[in-house]
XYZ file of C-alpha atoms in Angstrom:
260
model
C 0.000 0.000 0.000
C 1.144 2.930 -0.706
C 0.899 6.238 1.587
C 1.924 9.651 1.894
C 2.194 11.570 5.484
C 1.648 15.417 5.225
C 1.772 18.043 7.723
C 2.462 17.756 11.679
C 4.964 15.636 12.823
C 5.033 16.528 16.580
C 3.369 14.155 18.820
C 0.294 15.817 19.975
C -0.584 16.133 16.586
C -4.384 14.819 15.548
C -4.142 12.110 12.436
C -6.698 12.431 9.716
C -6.883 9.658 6.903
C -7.900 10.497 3.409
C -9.316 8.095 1.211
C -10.870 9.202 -2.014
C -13.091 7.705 -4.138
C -13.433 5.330 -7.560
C -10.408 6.667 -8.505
C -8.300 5.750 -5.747
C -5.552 8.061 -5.956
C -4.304 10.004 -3.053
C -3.505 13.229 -5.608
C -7.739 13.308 -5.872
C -7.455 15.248 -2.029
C -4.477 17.983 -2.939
C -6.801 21.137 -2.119
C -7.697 19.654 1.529
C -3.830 18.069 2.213
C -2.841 21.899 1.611
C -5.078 23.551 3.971
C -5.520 21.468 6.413
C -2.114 20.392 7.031
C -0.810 23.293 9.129
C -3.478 21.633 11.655
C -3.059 17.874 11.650
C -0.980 14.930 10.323
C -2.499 13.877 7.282
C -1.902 9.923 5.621
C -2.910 10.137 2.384
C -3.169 6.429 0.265
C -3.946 5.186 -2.958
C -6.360 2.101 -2.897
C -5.019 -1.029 -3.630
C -4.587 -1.604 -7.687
C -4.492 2.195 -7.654
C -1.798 4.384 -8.651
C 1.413 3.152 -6.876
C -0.569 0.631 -4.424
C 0.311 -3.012 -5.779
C -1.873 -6.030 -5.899
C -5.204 -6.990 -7.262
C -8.798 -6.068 -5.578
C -10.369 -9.539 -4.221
C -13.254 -10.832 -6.330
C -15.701 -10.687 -3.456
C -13.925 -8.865 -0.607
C -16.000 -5.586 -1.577
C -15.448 -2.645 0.922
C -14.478 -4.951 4.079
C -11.405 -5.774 1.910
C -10.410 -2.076 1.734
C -11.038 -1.177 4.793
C -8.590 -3.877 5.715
C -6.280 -2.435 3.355
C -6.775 1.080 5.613
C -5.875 -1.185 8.650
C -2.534 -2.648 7.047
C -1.559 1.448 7.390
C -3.039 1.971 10.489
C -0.933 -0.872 12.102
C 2.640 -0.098 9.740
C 2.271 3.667 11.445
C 1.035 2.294 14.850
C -2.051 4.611 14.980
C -3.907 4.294 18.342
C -6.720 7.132 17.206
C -7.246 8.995 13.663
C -9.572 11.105 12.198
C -11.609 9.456 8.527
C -12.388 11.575 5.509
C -13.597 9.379 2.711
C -14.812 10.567 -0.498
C -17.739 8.581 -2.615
C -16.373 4.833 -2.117
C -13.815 5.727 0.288
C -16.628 7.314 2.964
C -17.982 3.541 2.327
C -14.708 2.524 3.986
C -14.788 4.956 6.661
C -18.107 3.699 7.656
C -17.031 0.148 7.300
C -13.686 0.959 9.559
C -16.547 2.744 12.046
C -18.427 -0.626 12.267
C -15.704 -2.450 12.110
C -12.667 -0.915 14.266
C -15.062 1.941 16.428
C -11.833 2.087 18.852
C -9.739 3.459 16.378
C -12.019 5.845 14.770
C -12.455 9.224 16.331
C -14.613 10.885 13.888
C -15.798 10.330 10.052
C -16.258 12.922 7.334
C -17.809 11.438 4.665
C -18.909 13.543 1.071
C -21.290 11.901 -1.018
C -21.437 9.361 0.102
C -24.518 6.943 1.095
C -25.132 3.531 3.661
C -26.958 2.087 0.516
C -26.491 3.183 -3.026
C -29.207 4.500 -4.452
C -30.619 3.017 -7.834
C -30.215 6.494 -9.753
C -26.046 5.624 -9.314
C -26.572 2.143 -10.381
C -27.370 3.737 -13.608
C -24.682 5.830 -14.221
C -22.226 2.859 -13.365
C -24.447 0.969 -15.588
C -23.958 3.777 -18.355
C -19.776 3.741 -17.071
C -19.387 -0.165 -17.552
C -20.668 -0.122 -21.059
C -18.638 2.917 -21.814
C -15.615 0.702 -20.719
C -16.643 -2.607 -22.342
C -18.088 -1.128 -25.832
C -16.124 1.954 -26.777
C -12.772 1.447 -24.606
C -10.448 3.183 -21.719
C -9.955 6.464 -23.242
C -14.295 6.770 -23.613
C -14.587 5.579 -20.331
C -11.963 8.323 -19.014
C -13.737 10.994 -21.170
C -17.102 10.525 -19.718
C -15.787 10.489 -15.947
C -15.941 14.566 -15.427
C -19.190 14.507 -16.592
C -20.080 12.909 -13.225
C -17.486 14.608 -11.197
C -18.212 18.146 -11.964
C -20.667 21.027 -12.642
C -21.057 22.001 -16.400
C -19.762 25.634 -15.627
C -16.559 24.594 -13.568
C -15.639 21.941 -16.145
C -15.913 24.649 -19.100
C -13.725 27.156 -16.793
C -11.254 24.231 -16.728
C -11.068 22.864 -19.900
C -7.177 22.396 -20.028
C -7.058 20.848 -16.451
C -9.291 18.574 -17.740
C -7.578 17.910 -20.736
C -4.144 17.083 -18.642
C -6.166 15.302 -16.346
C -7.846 12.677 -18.849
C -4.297 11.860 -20.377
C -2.804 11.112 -17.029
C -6.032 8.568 -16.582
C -5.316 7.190 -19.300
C -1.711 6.233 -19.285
C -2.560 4.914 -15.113
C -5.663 3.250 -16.047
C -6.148 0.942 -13.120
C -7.228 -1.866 -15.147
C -10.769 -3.404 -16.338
C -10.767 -6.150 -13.904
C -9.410 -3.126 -10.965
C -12.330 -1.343 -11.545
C -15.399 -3.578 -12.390
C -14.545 -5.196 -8.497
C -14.356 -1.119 -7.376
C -17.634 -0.703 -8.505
C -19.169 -3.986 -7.469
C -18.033 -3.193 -4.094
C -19.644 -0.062 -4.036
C -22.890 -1.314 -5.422
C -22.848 -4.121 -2.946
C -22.002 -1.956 0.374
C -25.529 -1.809 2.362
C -25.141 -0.825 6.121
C -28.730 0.395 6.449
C -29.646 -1.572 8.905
C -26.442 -1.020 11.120
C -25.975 3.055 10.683
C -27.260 3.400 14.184
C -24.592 1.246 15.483
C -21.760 4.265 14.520
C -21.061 6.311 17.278
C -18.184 8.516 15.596
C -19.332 12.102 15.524
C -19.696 12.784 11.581
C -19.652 15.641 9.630
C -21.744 14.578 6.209
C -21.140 16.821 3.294
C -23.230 16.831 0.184
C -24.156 18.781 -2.826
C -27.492 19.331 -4.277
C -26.138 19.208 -7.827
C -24.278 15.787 -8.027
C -25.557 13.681 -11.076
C -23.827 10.768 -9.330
C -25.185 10.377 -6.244
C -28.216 11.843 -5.113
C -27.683 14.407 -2.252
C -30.865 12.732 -0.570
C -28.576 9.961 0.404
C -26.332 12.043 2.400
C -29.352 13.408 4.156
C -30.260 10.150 5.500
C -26.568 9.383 6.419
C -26.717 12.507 8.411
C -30.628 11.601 9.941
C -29.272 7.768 11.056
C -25.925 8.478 12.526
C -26.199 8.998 15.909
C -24.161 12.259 16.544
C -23.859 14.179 12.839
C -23.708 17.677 11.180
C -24.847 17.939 7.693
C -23.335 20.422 5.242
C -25.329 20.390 2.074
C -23.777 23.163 -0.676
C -26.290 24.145 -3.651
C -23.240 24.024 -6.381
C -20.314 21.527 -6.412
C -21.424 18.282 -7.551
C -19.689 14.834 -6.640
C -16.471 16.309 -6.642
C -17.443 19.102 -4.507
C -14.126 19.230 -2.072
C -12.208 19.689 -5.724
C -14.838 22.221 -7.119
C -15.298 24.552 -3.434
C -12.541 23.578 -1.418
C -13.132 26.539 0.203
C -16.109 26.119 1.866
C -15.674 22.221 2.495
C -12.022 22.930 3.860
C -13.494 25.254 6.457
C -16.381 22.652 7.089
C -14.010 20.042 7.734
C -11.230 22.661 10.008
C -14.064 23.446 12.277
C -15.765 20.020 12.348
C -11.916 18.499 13.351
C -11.539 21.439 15.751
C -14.456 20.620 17.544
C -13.312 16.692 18.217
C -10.912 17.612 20.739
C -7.648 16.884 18.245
């Protein structure tokens, strides 16, 4: 697995773990490791078959597999405590590590993401997959800001965008990487067991995202047991890339307020 470590290095520091989303790649949190850095330690990873992580995703280990994966970090930097972000798929994890490990897990921050996944997403993966299996990699790549980003921010950004879909391309993680990625997702259904996490959460959504429906986010926030919702109008799935501002002073406050 492969991790970076950003920011604090004094002992009384607070940890927070990043883990983003389909994509895997530790690069996807750069406007959050910058800002909030000065305040805590920050381990940054990419998912396993992602970017410089080795190894293949198990067949049918969905999201208790990479929440493991998390845990193989956890114990190679002996973390007693740390604080969760996750993005998309990677708030799955934090949820799972919640469930799973609640000693470890101070508090969660999860964006977009959802306990069940809602059938309007199964679409778009449906729409994703066939993308990949009909008309290739590259089509696949080209389609993926479409469900990342508002229409406006992706036309203000056009040459980002353009760098960004070449570097996808040339990293692909793979066909069989990310067809077990999104099974996992698909599969991940903690419904009945939301109640059971007692992390305080700060759940961030926004209203546009064509991925995932901002409804699920506001019944992550209405089962968790001790949450604060912050629901932006404009931002879409990627909203901590599109207003890092406001979600980076959501998520300084939020950390603040959990005692380090």
């Amino acid at each position: 697995m492969h991790y970076e470590v950003h920011g604090r290095s004094d002992a009384a520091a607070p940890t927070l773990l990043l883990s983003s989303g389909l994509g895997g790649s530790a690069s996807y949190w750069a406007p959050q490791i910058e800002a909030l850095q000065p305040f805590c330690r920050i381990v940054a990873y990419d998912h396993r078959g992602t970017g410089r992580s080795g190894g293949k995703v198990p067949a049918d280990g969905g999201i208790a597999a990479m929440a493991n994966d998390v845990l193989e970090i956890v114990e190679t930097l002996k973390l007693e405590r740390f604080h969760f972000a996750g993005h998309a798929l990677g708030g799955l994890i934090g949820l799972q590590l919640a469930l799973q490990r609640p000693d470890l897990v101070q508090s969660l921050v999860l964006i977009n993401a959802w306990a069940r996944a809602d059938p309007h997403s199964g679409r778009c993966f449906d729409i994703r997959i066939e993308l990949l299996e009909k008309a290739g990699v590259a089509a696949f790549v080209k389609a993926q800001p479409l469900f990342l980003y508002p229409a406006v921010w992706m036309a203000e950004h056009a040459e980002r965008l353009t760098v960004e879909e070449a570097h996808a391309i040339r990293h692909f993680q793979g066909r069989e990487t990310i067809l077990r990625r999104i099974a996992a997702l698909r599969s991940f259904d903690v419904e009945d067991r939301i109640g059971n996490v007692m992390a305080p959460a700060l759940v961030i959504a926004a209203r546009d995202d064509l991925l995932v429906p901002y409804t699920r986010s506001l019944r992550l926030a209405e089962a968790l047991p001790h949450s604060e919702l912050l629901l932006l109008d404009h931002g879409a799935h990627a909203v901590n890339v599109t207003e890092p501002a406001s979600v980076n002073a959501a998520m300084l406050h939020f950390l603040q307020g959990q005692g380090g």
